[in-house]
PDB file of C-alpha atoms in Angstrom:
ATOM      1  CA  MET A   8      -0.008   0.096   0.081  1.00 82.00           C
ATOM      2  CA  ARG A   9       1.524   3.123  -0.771  1.00 89.00           C
ATOM      3  CA  GLN A  10       1.255   6.376   1.350  1.00 93.00           C
ATOM      4  CA  PRO A  11      -1.404   8.738   0.222  1.00 96.00           C
ATOM      5  CA  LEU A  12      -0.335  12.207  -0.616  1.00 96.00           C
ATOM      6  CA  THR A  13      -1.778  15.343  -1.850  1.00 97.00           C
ATOM      7  CA  LEU A  14      -0.187  17.492  -4.343  1.00 98.00           C
ATOM      8  CA  TYR A  15      -1.364  21.043  -4.495  1.00 98.00           C
ATOM      9  CA  LEU A  16      -0.606  22.466  -7.754  1.00 98.00           C
ATOM     10  CA  ALA A  17      -0.270  26.260  -7.713  1.00 98.00           C
ATOM     11  CA  ALA A  18      -1.696  28.296 -10.481  1.00 98.00           C
ATOM     12  CA  PRO A  19      -0.752  30.470 -12.251  1.00 97.00           C
ATOM     13  CA  ARG A  20       2.642  28.703 -12.442  1.00 98.00           C
ATOM     14  CA  GLY A  21       5.580  28.355 -15.102  1.00 97.00           C
ATOM     15  CA  PHE A  22       6.033  30.463 -18.290  1.00 97.00           C
ATOM     16  CA  CYS A  23       5.014  33.971 -18.333  1.00 96.00           C
ATOM     17  CA  ALA A  24       4.063  35.870 -21.572  1.00 96.00           C
ATOM     18  CA  GLY A  25       7.459  37.671 -21.473  1.00 96.00           C
ATOM     19  CA  VAL A  26       9.175  34.213 -21.349  1.00 97.00           C
ATOM     20  CA  ASP A  27       7.006  32.653 -24.016  1.00 97.00           C
ATOM     21  CA  ARG A  28       7.602  35.451 -26.315  1.00 98.00           C
ATOM     22  CA  ALA A  29      11.592  35.340 -25.785  1.00 97.00           C
ATOM     23  CA  ILE A  30      11.519  31.636 -26.783  1.00 97.00           C
ATOM     24  CA  LYS A  31       9.418  32.259 -29.718  1.00 97.00           C
ATOM     25  CA  ILE A  32      11.744  34.854 -31.035  1.00 98.00           C
ATOM     26  CA  VAL A  33      14.595  32.489 -30.904  1.00 98.00           C
ATOM     27  CA  GLU A  34      12.464  29.927 -32.737  1.00 98.00           C
ATOM     28  CA  MET A  35      11.264  32.276 -35.413  1.00 97.00           C
ATOM     29  CA  ALA A  36      14.710  33.678 -36.017  1.00 97.00           C
ATOM     30  CA  LEU A  37      16.047  30.185 -36.488  1.00 97.00           C
ATOM     31  CA  GLU A  38      13.218  29.518 -38.984  1.00 96.00           C
ATOM     32  CA  LYS A  39      13.691  32.838 -40.702  1.00 96.00           C
ATOM     33  CA  TRP A  40      17.738  32.960 -40.858  1.00 96.00           C
ATOM     34  CA  GLY A  41      18.601  29.337 -40.280  1.00 96.00           C
ATOM     35  CA  ALA A  42      21.151  28.089 -37.757  1.00 97.00           C
ATOM     36  CA  PRO A  43      23.298  29.374 -36.199  1.00 97.00           C
ATOM     37  CA  VAL A  44      21.599  32.347 -34.586  1.00 98.00           C
ATOM     38  CA  TYR A  45      23.456  33.721 -31.677  1.00 98.00           C
ATOM     39  CA  VAL A  46      21.809  34.753 -28.347  1.00 98.00           C
ATOM     40  CA  ARG A  47      23.711  37.179 -26.019  1.00 97.00           C
ATOM     41  CA  HIS A  48      23.211  35.588 -22.626  1.00 95.00           C
ATOM     42  CA  GLU A  49      20.755  32.917 -21.546  1.00 95.00           C
ATOM     43  CA  ILE A  50      17.445  33.905 -23.416  1.00 94.00           C
ATOM     44  CA  VAL A  51      15.923  32.847 -20.320  1.00 94.00           C
ATOM     45  CA  HIS A  52      17.185  31.576 -17.005  1.00 94.00           C
ATOM     46  CA  ASN A  53      16.460  27.920 -17.528  1.00 96.00           C
ATOM     47  CA  LYS A  54      18.596  25.085 -18.341  1.00 95.00           C
ATOM     48  CA  PHE A  55      16.229  22.943 -20.217  1.00 96.00           C
ATOM     49  CA  VAL A  56      14.877  25.682 -22.205  1.00 97.00           C
ATOM     50  CA  VAL A  57      18.514  26.769 -23.290  1.00 97.00           C
ATOM     51  CA  ASP A  58      19.600  23.306 -24.170  1.00 97.00           C
ATOM     52  CA  GLY A  59      16.451  22.811 -26.161  1.00 97.00           C
ATOM     53  CA  LEU A  60      17.371  25.898 -28.164  1.00 98.00           C
ATOM     54  CA  ARG A  61      20.759  25.086 -28.508  1.00 98.00           C
ATOM     55  CA  ALA A  62      19.774  21.814 -29.965  1.00 98.00           C
ATOM     56  CA  LYS A  63      17.880  23.634 -32.680  1.00 98.00           C
ATOM     57  CA  GLY A  64      20.897  25.835 -33.627  1.00 98.00           C
ATOM     58  CA  ALA A  65      20.857  28.557 -31.337  1.00 98.00           C
ATOM     59  CA  VAL A  66      24.437  29.727 -30.064  1.00 98.00           C
ATOM     60  CA  PHE A  67      24.732  31.470 -26.710  1.00 98.00           C
ATOM     61  CA  VAL A  68      27.516  33.961 -25.949  1.00 97.00           C
ATOM     62  CA  GLU A  69      28.317  36.279 -23.358  1.00 95.00           C
ATOM     63  CA  GLU A  70      29.104  39.349 -25.454  1.00 95.00           C
ATOM     64  CA  LEU A  71      28.869  40.723 -29.069  1.00 96.00           C
ATOM     65  CA  ASP A  72      32.483  40.188 -29.905  1.00 96.00           C
ATOM     66  CA  GLU A  73      31.690  36.402 -29.973  1.00 97.00           C
ATOM     67  CA  VAL A  74      29.021  36.724 -32.642  1.00 97.00           C
ATOM     68  CA  PRO A  75      30.525  36.486 -36.342  1.00 96.00           C
ATOM     69  CA  ASP A  76      29.825  39.312 -38.797  1.00 92.00           C
ATOM     70  CA  GLY A  77      26.751  38.526 -40.898  1.00 93.00           C
ATOM     71  CA  ARG A  78      24.848  36.385 -38.268  1.00 96.00           C
ATOM     72  CA  PRO A  79      21.788  37.766 -36.310  1.00 97.00           C
ATOM     73  CA  VAL A  80      21.957  38.213 -32.814  1.00 98.00           C
ATOM     74  CA  ILE A  81      19.076  38.050 -29.970  1.00 98.00           C
ATOM     75  CA  PHE A  82      19.100  39.900 -26.813  1.00 97.00           C
ATOM     76  CA  SER A  83      17.817  38.060 -23.830  1.00 96.00           C
ATOM     77  CA  ALA A  84      14.519  38.607 -22.206  1.00 96.00           C
ATOM     78  CA  HIS A  85      16.229  40.501 -19.190  1.00 96.00           C
ATOM     79  CA  GLY A  86      17.161  43.300 -21.160  1.00 97.00           C
ATOM     80  CA  VAL A  87      20.673  44.832 -22.125  1.00 97.00           C
ATOM     81  CA  PRO A  88      22.413  48.060 -21.397  1.00 97.00           C
ATOM     82  CA  LYS A  89      22.071  50.658 -24.118  1.00 96.00           C
ATOM     83  CA  ALA A  90      25.509  50.262 -25.313  1.00 96.00           C
ATOM     84  CA  VAL A  91      24.698  46.759 -26.582  1.00 97.00           C
ATOM     85  CA  PRO A  92      22.284  47.722 -29.224  1.00 97.00           C
ATOM     86  CA  ALA A  93      24.410  50.626 -29.934  1.00 97.00           C
ATOM     87  CA  GLU A  94      27.639  48.448 -30.673  1.00 96.00           C
ATOM     88  CA  ALA A  95      25.255  45.867 -32.785  1.00 96.00           C
ATOM     89  CA  ALA A  96      23.997  48.975 -34.888  1.00 96.00           C
ATOM     90  CA  ARG A  97      27.755  50.211 -35.297  1.00 96.00           C
ATOM     91  CA  ARG A  98      28.885  46.607 -36.662  1.00 95.00           C
ATOM     92  CA  GLY A  99      25.886  46.683 -38.989  1.00 96.00           C
ATOM     93  CA  MET A 100      24.292  43.612 -37.433  1.00 95.00           C
ATOM     94  CA  THR A 101      20.990  42.290 -37.523  1.00 95.00           C
ATOM     95  CA  PHE A 102      19.647  41.997 -34.069  1.00 96.00           C
ATOM     96  CA  VAL A 103      16.263  41.249 -32.426  1.00 97.00           C
ATOM     97  CA  ASP A 104      15.734  42.486 -28.798  1.00 97.00           C
ATOM     98  CA  ALA A 105      13.670  39.838 -26.793  1.00 97.00           C
ATOM     99  CA  THR A 106      13.468  42.083 -23.603  1.00 97.00           C
ATOM    100  CA  CYS A 107      10.202  41.683 -21.961  1.00 97.00           C
ATOM    101  CA  PRO A 108       7.880  44.524 -22.606  1.00 96.00           C
ATOM    102  CA  LEU A 109       7.543  44.881 -18.967  1.00 96.00           C
ATOM    103  CA  VAL A 110      11.307  45.200 -18.329  1.00 97.00           C
ATOM    104  CA  SER A 111      11.403  47.741 -21.430  1.00 97.00           C
ATOM    105  CA  LYS A 112       8.745  49.706 -19.568  1.00 96.00           C
ATOM    106  CA  VAL A 113      11.029  50.197 -16.760  1.00 97.00           C
ATOM    107  CA  HIS A 114      13.724  51.116 -18.963  1.00 97.00           C
ATOM    108  CA  ILE A 115      11.473  54.013 -20.468  1.00 96.00           C
ATOM    109  CA  GLU A 116      10.383  54.906 -17.119  1.00 96.00           C
ATOM    110  CA  ALA A 117      13.992  55.541 -16.194  1.00 96.00           C
ATOM    111  CA  GLY A 118      14.755  57.581 -19.140  1.00 97.00           C
ATOM    112  CA  ARG A 119      11.936  59.806 -18.559  1.00 96.00           C
ATOM    113  CA  HIS A 120      12.977  60.450 -14.877  1.00 96.00           C
ATOM    114  CA  PHE A 121      16.469  61.224 -16.214  1.00 97.00           C
ATOM    115  CA  GLU A 122      15.143  63.562 -18.630  1.00 97.00           C
ATOM    116  CA  ASN A 123      13.349  65.414 -15.736  1.00 97.00           C
ATOM    117  CA  GLY A 124      16.415  65.885 -13.847  1.00 97.00           C
ATOM    118  CA  LEU A 125      15.882  63.082 -11.339  1.00 98.00           C
ATOM    119  CA  GLN A 126      18.428  60.421 -10.081  1.00 98.00           C
ATOM    120  CA  MET A 127      17.342  57.067  -9.920  1.00 97.00           C
ATOM    121  CA  VAL A 128      17.244  54.608  -6.826  1.00 98.00           C
ATOM    122  CA  MET A 129      16.817  50.865  -8.377  1.00 98.00           C
ATOM    123  CA  ILE A 130      15.707  48.081  -6.025  1.00 97.00           C
ATOM    124  CA  GLY A 131      17.070  45.035  -7.279  1.00 97.00           C
ATOM    125  CA  HIS A 132      19.732  42.294  -7.117  1.00 96.00           C
ATOM    126  CA  ALA A 133      23.397  43.216  -7.895  1.00 97.00           C
ATOM    127  CA  GLY A 134      24.799  41.517 -10.935  1.00 96.00           C
ATOM    128  CA  HIS A 135      21.493  40.108 -12.143  1.00 95.00           C
ATOM    129  CA  PRO A 136      20.874  40.633 -15.860  1.00 96.00           C
ATOM    130  CA  GLU A 137      17.851  42.619 -15.577  1.00 97.00           C
ATOM    131  CA  THR A 138      19.487  45.056 -13.170  1.00 97.00           C
ATOM    132  CA  LEU A 139      22.732  45.401 -15.440  1.00 97.00           C
ATOM    133  CA  GLY A 140      20.386  46.153 -18.344  1.00 97.00           C
ATOM    134  CA  THR A 141      18.112  48.712 -16.349  1.00 97.00           C
ATOM    135  CA  MET A 142      21.158  50.500 -14.866  1.00 97.00           C
ATOM    136  CA  GLY A 143      22.805  50.563 -18.290  1.00 97.00           C
ATOM    137  CA  GLN A 144      20.030  52.570 -19.453  1.00 97.00           C
ATOM    138  CA  LEU A 145      21.430  55.695 -17.948  1.00 98.00           C
ATOM    139  CA  PRO A 146      24.997  57.270 -17.366  1.00 97.00           C
ATOM    140  CA  ALA A 147      27.173  55.873 -14.847  1.00 94.00           C
ATOM    141  CA  GLY A 148      26.153  57.213 -11.411  1.00 94.00           C
ATOM    142  CA  GLU A 149      22.688  58.044 -12.228  1.00 97.00           C
ATOM    143  CA  VAL A 150      21.311  54.895 -10.679  1.00 97.00           C
ATOM    144  CA  LEU A 151      21.779  53.979  -7.108  1.00 98.00           C
ATOM    145  CA  LEU A 152      21.376  50.133  -6.456  1.00 98.00           C
ATOM    146  CA  VAL A 153      19.613  49.175  -2.984  1.00 98.00           C
ATOM    147  CA  GLU A 154      19.104  45.380  -2.308  1.00 97.00           C
ATOM    148  CA  THR A 155      17.846  45.791   1.359  1.00 97.00           C
ATOM    149  CA  VAL A 156      16.243  48.059   3.735  1.00 97.00           C
ATOM    150  CA  ALA A 157      19.611  48.554   5.347  1.00 97.00           C
ATOM    151  CA  ASP A 158      20.948  49.789   2.098  1.00 98.00           C
ATOM    152  CA  VAL A 159      18.403  52.779   1.800  1.00 98.00           C
ATOM    153  CA  ALA A 160      20.219  54.426   4.904  1.00 97.00           C
ATOM    154  CA  ALA A 161      23.540  54.032   3.150  1.00 97.00           C
ATOM    155  CA  ILE A 162      23.013  55.797  -0.257  1.00 97.00           C
ATOM    156  CA  ALA A 163      24.038  59.361  -0.762  1.00 97.00           C
ATOM    157  CA  PRO A 164      22.021  61.022  -3.588  1.00 97.00           C
ATOM    158  CA  ARG A 165      23.156  64.309  -5.256  1.00 96.00           C
ATOM    159  CA  ASP A 166      20.046  65.977  -4.161  1.00 97.00           C
ATOM    160  CA  PRO A 167      17.486  64.201  -1.694  1.00 97.00           C
ATOM    161  CA  GLY A 168      14.754  66.257  -2.908  1.00 97.00           C
ATOM    162  CA  ARG A 169      15.282  65.005  -6.590  1.00 98.00           C
ATOM    163  CA  LEU A 170      14.731  61.298  -6.627  1.00 98.00           C
ATOM    164  CA  ALA A 171      12.678  58.413  -8.133  1.00 98.00           C
ATOM    165  CA  PHE A 172      12.685  54.752  -7.859  1.00 98.00           C
ATOM    166  CA  ILE A 173      12.221  51.849  -9.974  1.00 97.00           C
ATOM    167  CA  THR A 174      12.404  48.006  -9.572  1.00 96.00           C
ATOM    168  CA  GLN A 175      13.497  44.914 -10.804  1.00 96.00           C
ATOM    169  CA  THR A 176      10.526  43.132 -12.213  1.00 96.00           C
ATOM    170  CA  THR A 177      10.985  39.764 -10.265  1.00 95.00           C
ATOM    171  CA  LEU A 178      11.421  40.803  -6.670  1.00 95.00           C
ATOM    172  CA  SER A 179       9.396  39.307  -3.436  1.00 93.00           C
ATOM    173  CA  VAL A 180       6.324  41.665  -3.544  1.00 94.00           C
ATOM    174  CA  ASP A 181       6.472  41.980   0.423  1.00 94.00           C
ATOM    175  CA  ASP A 182      10.306  42.642   0.706  1.00 94.00           C
ATOM    176  CA  THR A 183      10.053  45.233  -1.890  1.00 95.00           C
ATOM    177  CA  ALA A 184       7.277  47.122  -0.096  1.00 95.00           C
ATOM    178  CA  ASP A 185       9.421  47.279   3.032  1.00 96.00           C
ATOM    179  CA  ILE A 186      12.260  48.862   0.826  1.00 96.00           C
ATOM    180  CA  VAL A 187       9.996  51.268  -0.641  1.00 96.00           C
ATOM    181  CA  ALA A 188       8.487  52.275   2.846  1.00 96.00           C
ATOM    182  CA  ALA A 189      12.350  52.848   3.866  1.00 97.00           C
ATOM    183  CA  LEU A 190      12.698  54.947   0.892  1.00 97.00           C
ATOM    184  CA  ARG A 191       9.680  57.164   1.266  1.00 97.00           C
ATOM    185  CA  ALA A 192      10.523  57.523   5.040  1.00 98.00           C
ATOM    186  CA  ARG A 193      14.006  58.921   4.345  1.00 98.00           C
ATOM    187  CA  PHE A 194      13.123  60.596   1.035  1.00 98.00           C
ATOM    188  CA  PRO A 195       9.557  61.972   1.396  1.00 97.00           C
ATOM    189  CA  ALA A 196       9.749  63.781  -2.077  1.00 97.00           C
ATOM    190  CA  ILE A 197      10.985  60.450  -3.912  1.00 97.00           C
ATOM    191  CA  VAL A 198       8.723  59.698  -7.154  1.00 97.00           C
ATOM    192  CA  GLY A 199       7.623  56.034  -7.767  1.00 95.00           C
ATOM    193  CA  PRO A 200       6.077  54.321 -10.833  1.00 91.00           C
ATOM    194  CA  HIS A 201       2.322  54.661 -11.278  1.00 77.00           C
ATOM    195  CA  LYS A 202       1.967  51.057 -11.165  1.00 75.00           C
ATOM    196  CA  GLU A 203       4.258  48.512  -9.338  1.00 77.00           C
ATOM    197  CA  ASP A 204       7.271  47.810 -11.415  1.00 91.00           C
ATOM    198  CA  ILE A 205       6.943  44.185 -10.359  1.00 91.00           C
ATOM    199  CA  CYS A 206       5.463  42.245 -13.097  1.00 94.00           C
ATOM    200  CA  TYR A 207       1.939  40.525 -13.036  1.00 94.00           C
ATOM    201  CA  ALA A 208       3.506  37.160 -13.349  1.00 95.00           C
ATOM    202  CA  THR A 209       5.766  37.544 -10.390  1.00 95.00           C
ATOM    203  CA  THR A 210       3.052  38.951  -8.229  1.00 96.00           C
ATOM    204  CA  ASN A 211       0.631  36.081  -9.216  1.00 97.00           C
ATOM    205  CA  ARG A 212       2.969  33.379  -8.683  1.00 97.00           C
ATOM    206  CA  GLN A 213       3.858  34.516  -5.319  1.00 97.00           C
ATOM    207  CA  GLU A 214       0.153  35.064  -4.360  1.00 97.00           C
ATOM    208  CA  ALA A 215      -0.600  31.419  -5.428  1.00 98.00           C
ATOM    209  CA  VAL A 216       2.169  30.122  -3.215  1.00 98.00           C
ATOM    210  CA  LYS A 217       0.961  32.198  -0.146  1.00 98.00           C
ATOM    211  CA  ALA A 218      -2.400  30.257  -0.577  1.00 97.00           C
ATOM    212  CA  ILE A 219      -1.124  26.905  -0.528  1.00 98.00           C
ATOM    213  CA  ALA A 220       1.925  27.355   1.888  1.00 97.00           C
ATOM    214  CA  PRO A 221       0.250  27.271   5.217  1.00 95.00           C
ATOM    215  CA  GLY A 222      -1.484  23.800   4.684  1.00 95.00           C
ATOM    216  CA  ILE A 223       1.491  21.864   3.261  1.00 97.00           C
ATOM    217  CA  ASP A 224       4.453  19.830   4.698  1.00 96.00           C
ATOM    218  CA  ALA A 225       6.912  20.834   1.737  1.00 97.00           C
ATOM    219  CA  LEU A 226       6.957  23.224  -1.228  1.00 98.00           C
ATOM    220  CA  LEU A 227       8.971  22.349  -4.397  1.00 98.00           C
ATOM    221  CA  VAL A 228       9.472  25.420  -6.786  1.00 98.00           C
ATOM    222  CA  ILE A 229      10.721  24.130 -10.094  1.00 98.00           C
ATOM    223  CA  GLY A 230      13.298  26.560 -11.478  1.00 97.00           C
ATOM    224  CA  ALA A 231      16.744  27.286 -12.256  1.00 96.00           C
ATOM    225  CA  PRO A 232      19.289  28.207  -9.479  1.00 95.00           C
ATOM    226  CA  ASN A 233      19.890  31.583 -11.281  1.00 94.00           C
ATOM    227  CA  SER A 234      16.228  32.577 -11.615  1.00 94.00           C
ATOM    228  CA  SER A 235      15.370  35.373  -9.548  1.00 95.00           C
ATOM    229  CA  ASN A 236      11.759  34.865  -9.573  1.00 96.00           C
ATOM    230  CA  SER A 237      12.051  31.314  -8.564  1.00 96.00           C
ATOM    231  CA  LYS A 238      14.180  31.955  -5.689  1.00 97.00           C
ATOM    232  CA  ARG A 239      11.857  34.422  -4.550  1.00 97.00           C
ATOM    233  CA  LEU A 240       9.020  31.814  -4.699  1.00 98.00           C
ATOM    234  CA  VAL A 241      10.941  29.703  -2.200  1.00 98.00           C
ATOM    235  CA  GLU A 242      11.450  32.628   0.329  1.00 97.00           C
ATOM    236  CA  VAL A 243       7.774  33.605  -0.165  1.00 97.00           C
ATOM    237  CA  GLY A 244       6.704  29.862   0.847  1.00 98.00           C
ATOM    238  CA  ARG A 245       8.795  29.972   3.880  1.00 97.00           C
ATOM    239  CA  ALA A 246       7.567  33.403   5.000  1.00 97.00           C
ATOM    240  CA  ALA A 247       3.852  32.110   4.382  1.00 97.00           C
ATOM    241  CA  GLY A 248       4.351  29.244   6.781  1.00 95.00           C
ATOM    242  CA  CYS A 249       5.746  26.219   4.809  1.00 96.00           C
ATOM    243  CA  GLY A 250       8.582  24.984   6.977  1.00 91.00           C
ATOM    244  CA  TYR A 251      10.460  23.234   3.917  1.00 95.00           C
ATOM    245  CA  ALA A 252      10.648  24.679   0.655  1.00 97.00           C
ATOM    246  CA  GLN A 253      13.354  23.715  -1.804  1.00 96.00           C
ATOM    247  CA  LEU A 254      14.284  24.964  -5.360  1.00 98.00           C
ATOM    248  CA  VAL A 255      14.753  22.042  -7.798  1.00 98.00           C
ATOM    249  CA  SER A 256      15.800  22.423 -11.587  1.00 97.00           C
ATOM    250  CA  ARG A 257      13.721  19.022 -12.362  1.00 97.00           C
ATOM    251  CA  ALA A 258      12.606  15.692 -10.620  1.00 98.00           C
ATOM    252  CA  ALA A 259      16.010  14.236 -10.455  1.00 97.00           C
ATOM    253  CA  ASP A 260      17.027  17.063  -8.046  1.00 97.00           C
ATOM    254  CA  ILE A 261      14.405  16.245  -5.396  1.00 97.00           C
ATOM    255  CA  ASP A 262      15.967  15.321  -2.032  1.00 95.00           C
ATOM    256  CA  TRP A 263      13.546  12.753  -0.946  1.00 94.00           C
ATOM    257  CA  ARG A 264      15.300  12.146   2.379  1.00 92.00           C
ATOM    258  CA  ALA A 265      14.982  15.694   3.277  1.00 89.00           C
ATOM    259  CA  LEU A 266      11.344  15.479   2.365  1.00 89.00           C
ATOM    260  CA  GLY A 267      10.609  12.923   5.311  1.00 80.00           C
ATOM    261  CA  ALA A 268       7.068  11.911   6.188  1.00 84.00           C
ATOM    262  CA  LEU A 269       4.677  13.868   3.879  1.00 91.00           C
ATOM    263  CA  ARG A 270       0.812  14.185   3.580  1.00 95.00           C
ATOM    264  CA  ALA A 271       0.749  17.498   1.667  1.00 97.00           C
ATOM    265  CA  VAL A 272       3.083  18.863  -1.090  1.00 98.00           C
ATOM    266  CA  GLY A 273       2.909  22.144  -2.979  1.00 98.00           C
ATOM    267  CA  VAL A 274       4.494  22.361  -6.393  1.00 98.00           C
ATOM    268  CA  THR A 275       4.931  25.561  -8.415  1.00 98.00           C
ATOM    269  CA  ALA A 276       7.223  26.598 -11.246  1.00 98.00           C
ATOM    270  CA  GLY A 277       9.048  29.742 -11.746  1.00 97.00           C
ATOM    271  CA  ALA A 278       8.352  31.882 -14.738  1.00 97.00           C
ATOM    272  CA  SER A 279      10.974  30.346 -17.016  1.00 96.00           C
ATOM    273  CA  ALA A 280      10.160  26.758 -16.288  1.00 97.00           C
ATOM    274  CA  PRO A 281       8.396  24.631 -18.857  1.00 97.00           C
ATOM    275  CA  GLU A 282       5.192  22.642 -17.940  1.00 98.00           C
ATOM    276  CA  VAL A 283       6.949  19.502 -19.097  1.00 98.00           C
ATOM    277  CA  LEU A 284       9.384  19.814 -15.889  1.00 98.00           C
ATOM    278  CA  VAL A 285       6.122  20.171 -13.624  1.00 98.00           C
ATOM    279  CA  ASN A 286       4.753  16.857 -15.156  1.00 98.00           C
ATOM    280  CA  GLU A 287       8.054  15.192 -14.640  1.00 98.00           C
ATOM    281  CA  VAL A 288       7.812  16.125 -10.681  1.00 98.00           C
ATOM    282  CA  ILE A 289       4.364  15.097 -10.532  1.00 98.00           C
ATOM    283  CA  ASP A 290       5.373  11.398 -12.118  1.00 98.00           C
ATOM    284  CA  ALA A 291       8.103  11.268  -9.801  1.00 98.00           C
ATOM    285  CA  PHE A 292       5.657  11.656  -6.819  1.00 97.00           C
ATOM    286  CA  ARG A 293       3.189   9.146  -8.465  1.00 97.00           C
ATOM    287  CA  ALA A 294       6.179   6.523  -8.548  1.00 96.00           C
ATOM    288  CA  ARG A 295       6.297   6.764  -4.832  1.00 95.00           C
ATOM    289  CA  PHE A 296       2.823   7.701  -3.369  1.00 95.00           C
ATOM    290  CA  ASP A 297      -0.683   7.372  -3.897  1.00 96.00           C
ATOM    291  CA  VAL A 298      -1.173  10.916  -5.473  1.00 97.00           C
ATOM    292  CA  THR A 299      -4.104  13.127  -5.674  1.00 98.00           C
ATOM    293  CA  VAL A 300      -3.375  16.174  -7.559  1.00 98.00           C
ATOM    294  CA  GLU A 301      -5.238  19.313  -6.273  1.00 98.00           C
ATOM    295  CA  PRO A 302      -5.230  22.491  -8.650  1.00 98.00           C
ATOM    296  CA  VAL A 303      -5.186  25.789  -6.529  1.00 97.00           C
ATOM    297  CA  GLU A 304      -5.756  28.782  -8.868  1.00 98.00           C
ATOM    298  CA  THR A 305      -5.668  32.349  -7.355  1.00 97.00           C
ATOM    299  CA  ALA A 306      -5.641  34.136 -10.685  1.00 97.00           C
ATOM    300  CA  ARG A 307      -6.109  33.654 -14.494  1.00 96.00           C
ATOM    301  CA  GLU A 308      -3.638  34.992 -17.052  1.00 97.00           C
ATOM    302  CA  ASN A 309      -4.377  35.868 -20.583  1.00 95.00           C
ATOM    303  CA  VAL A 310      -1.429  38.166 -21.123  1.00 94.00           C
ATOM    304  CA  GLU A 311       0.111  37.852 -24.608  1.00 95.00           C
ATOM    305  CA  PHE A 312       3.000  39.925 -26.201  1.00 96.00           C
ATOM    306  CA  LYS A 313       3.637  40.232 -29.941  1.00 96.00           C
ATOM    307  CA  VAL A 314       7.102  39.198 -31.497  1.00 96.00           C
ATOM    308  CA  PRO A 315       8.932  41.821 -32.921  1.00 95.00           C
ATOM    309  CA  ARG A 316       7.969  42.992 -36.753  1.00 93.00           C
ATOM    310  CA  VAL A 317      11.070  41.803 -38.083  1.00 92.00           C
ATOM    311  CA  LEU A 318      10.198  38.330 -37.333  1.00 93.00           C
ATOM    312  CA  ARG A 319       6.612  38.662 -38.718  1.00 88.00           C
ATOM    313  CA  GLU A 320       7.871  39.766 -42.072  1.00 81.00           C
ATOM    314  CA  ARG A 321       8.789  37.323 -44.896  1.00 71.00           C
ATOM    315  CA  ALA A 322      12.501  36.891 -45.271  1.00 59.00           C
TER     316      ALA A 322
END
């Protein structure tokens, strides 16, 4: 007799519209121009997805100087500093920008504040491609990065009365609210976005985890170790009352001994993790337990972003 187990499947989970669009851009570029098509940085943070595109003829590089003349290059969904498309244009390269439109929106916002003479405070993770891309929209020194509430006390802006803030799109909603409160307390005149920069998909996935976390013994988040939004889901699960939360790239990474005795497990996936990996995890549980799957839906998503026109036109 197998032990009964309920798997609470969080929804929304997995691919968001920006990731979907970015993958489609690489596939359509391969159809239009043939292999190899070059991609600067991982198109999205997921090894399974990147390996799948590599098998179709995508070549992933760190910088443009690795791209031979005459081959198209695609910029990742996380966005790039302004210097990158400028260099591509200088070299006469064909390039397609797969930056998520919600990240581009933050870039536009930063540019607008800069034109209005405001210095920027960015809430984000140092070294993350999205943060580098957003900070790289403005001249050096125009964007001050804060990662924590403690960082807010340490920044030294040019003029405390002429500030605006922006955020990375994949942060923890609750942690960011605390940092924003600290910024507003220290700089009462600081200008914020009309609507939160944290994207709909990040927010929805965190809300779904909060809904299941209190009633489960363990939470498994399917996502890559370098995926910001996936790591935040683990933190959100713990903060919402789940004692054990683990990030796994796929079923083979599950630490069954650490899971121990289970009655209820929550499963979700970060915004760049495909559903095939969710099914793989469910199958791994089915091989060990008598599983009942309970979907828990907290929102419906119907967002879709168009691919750039250059890919919709015939070659």
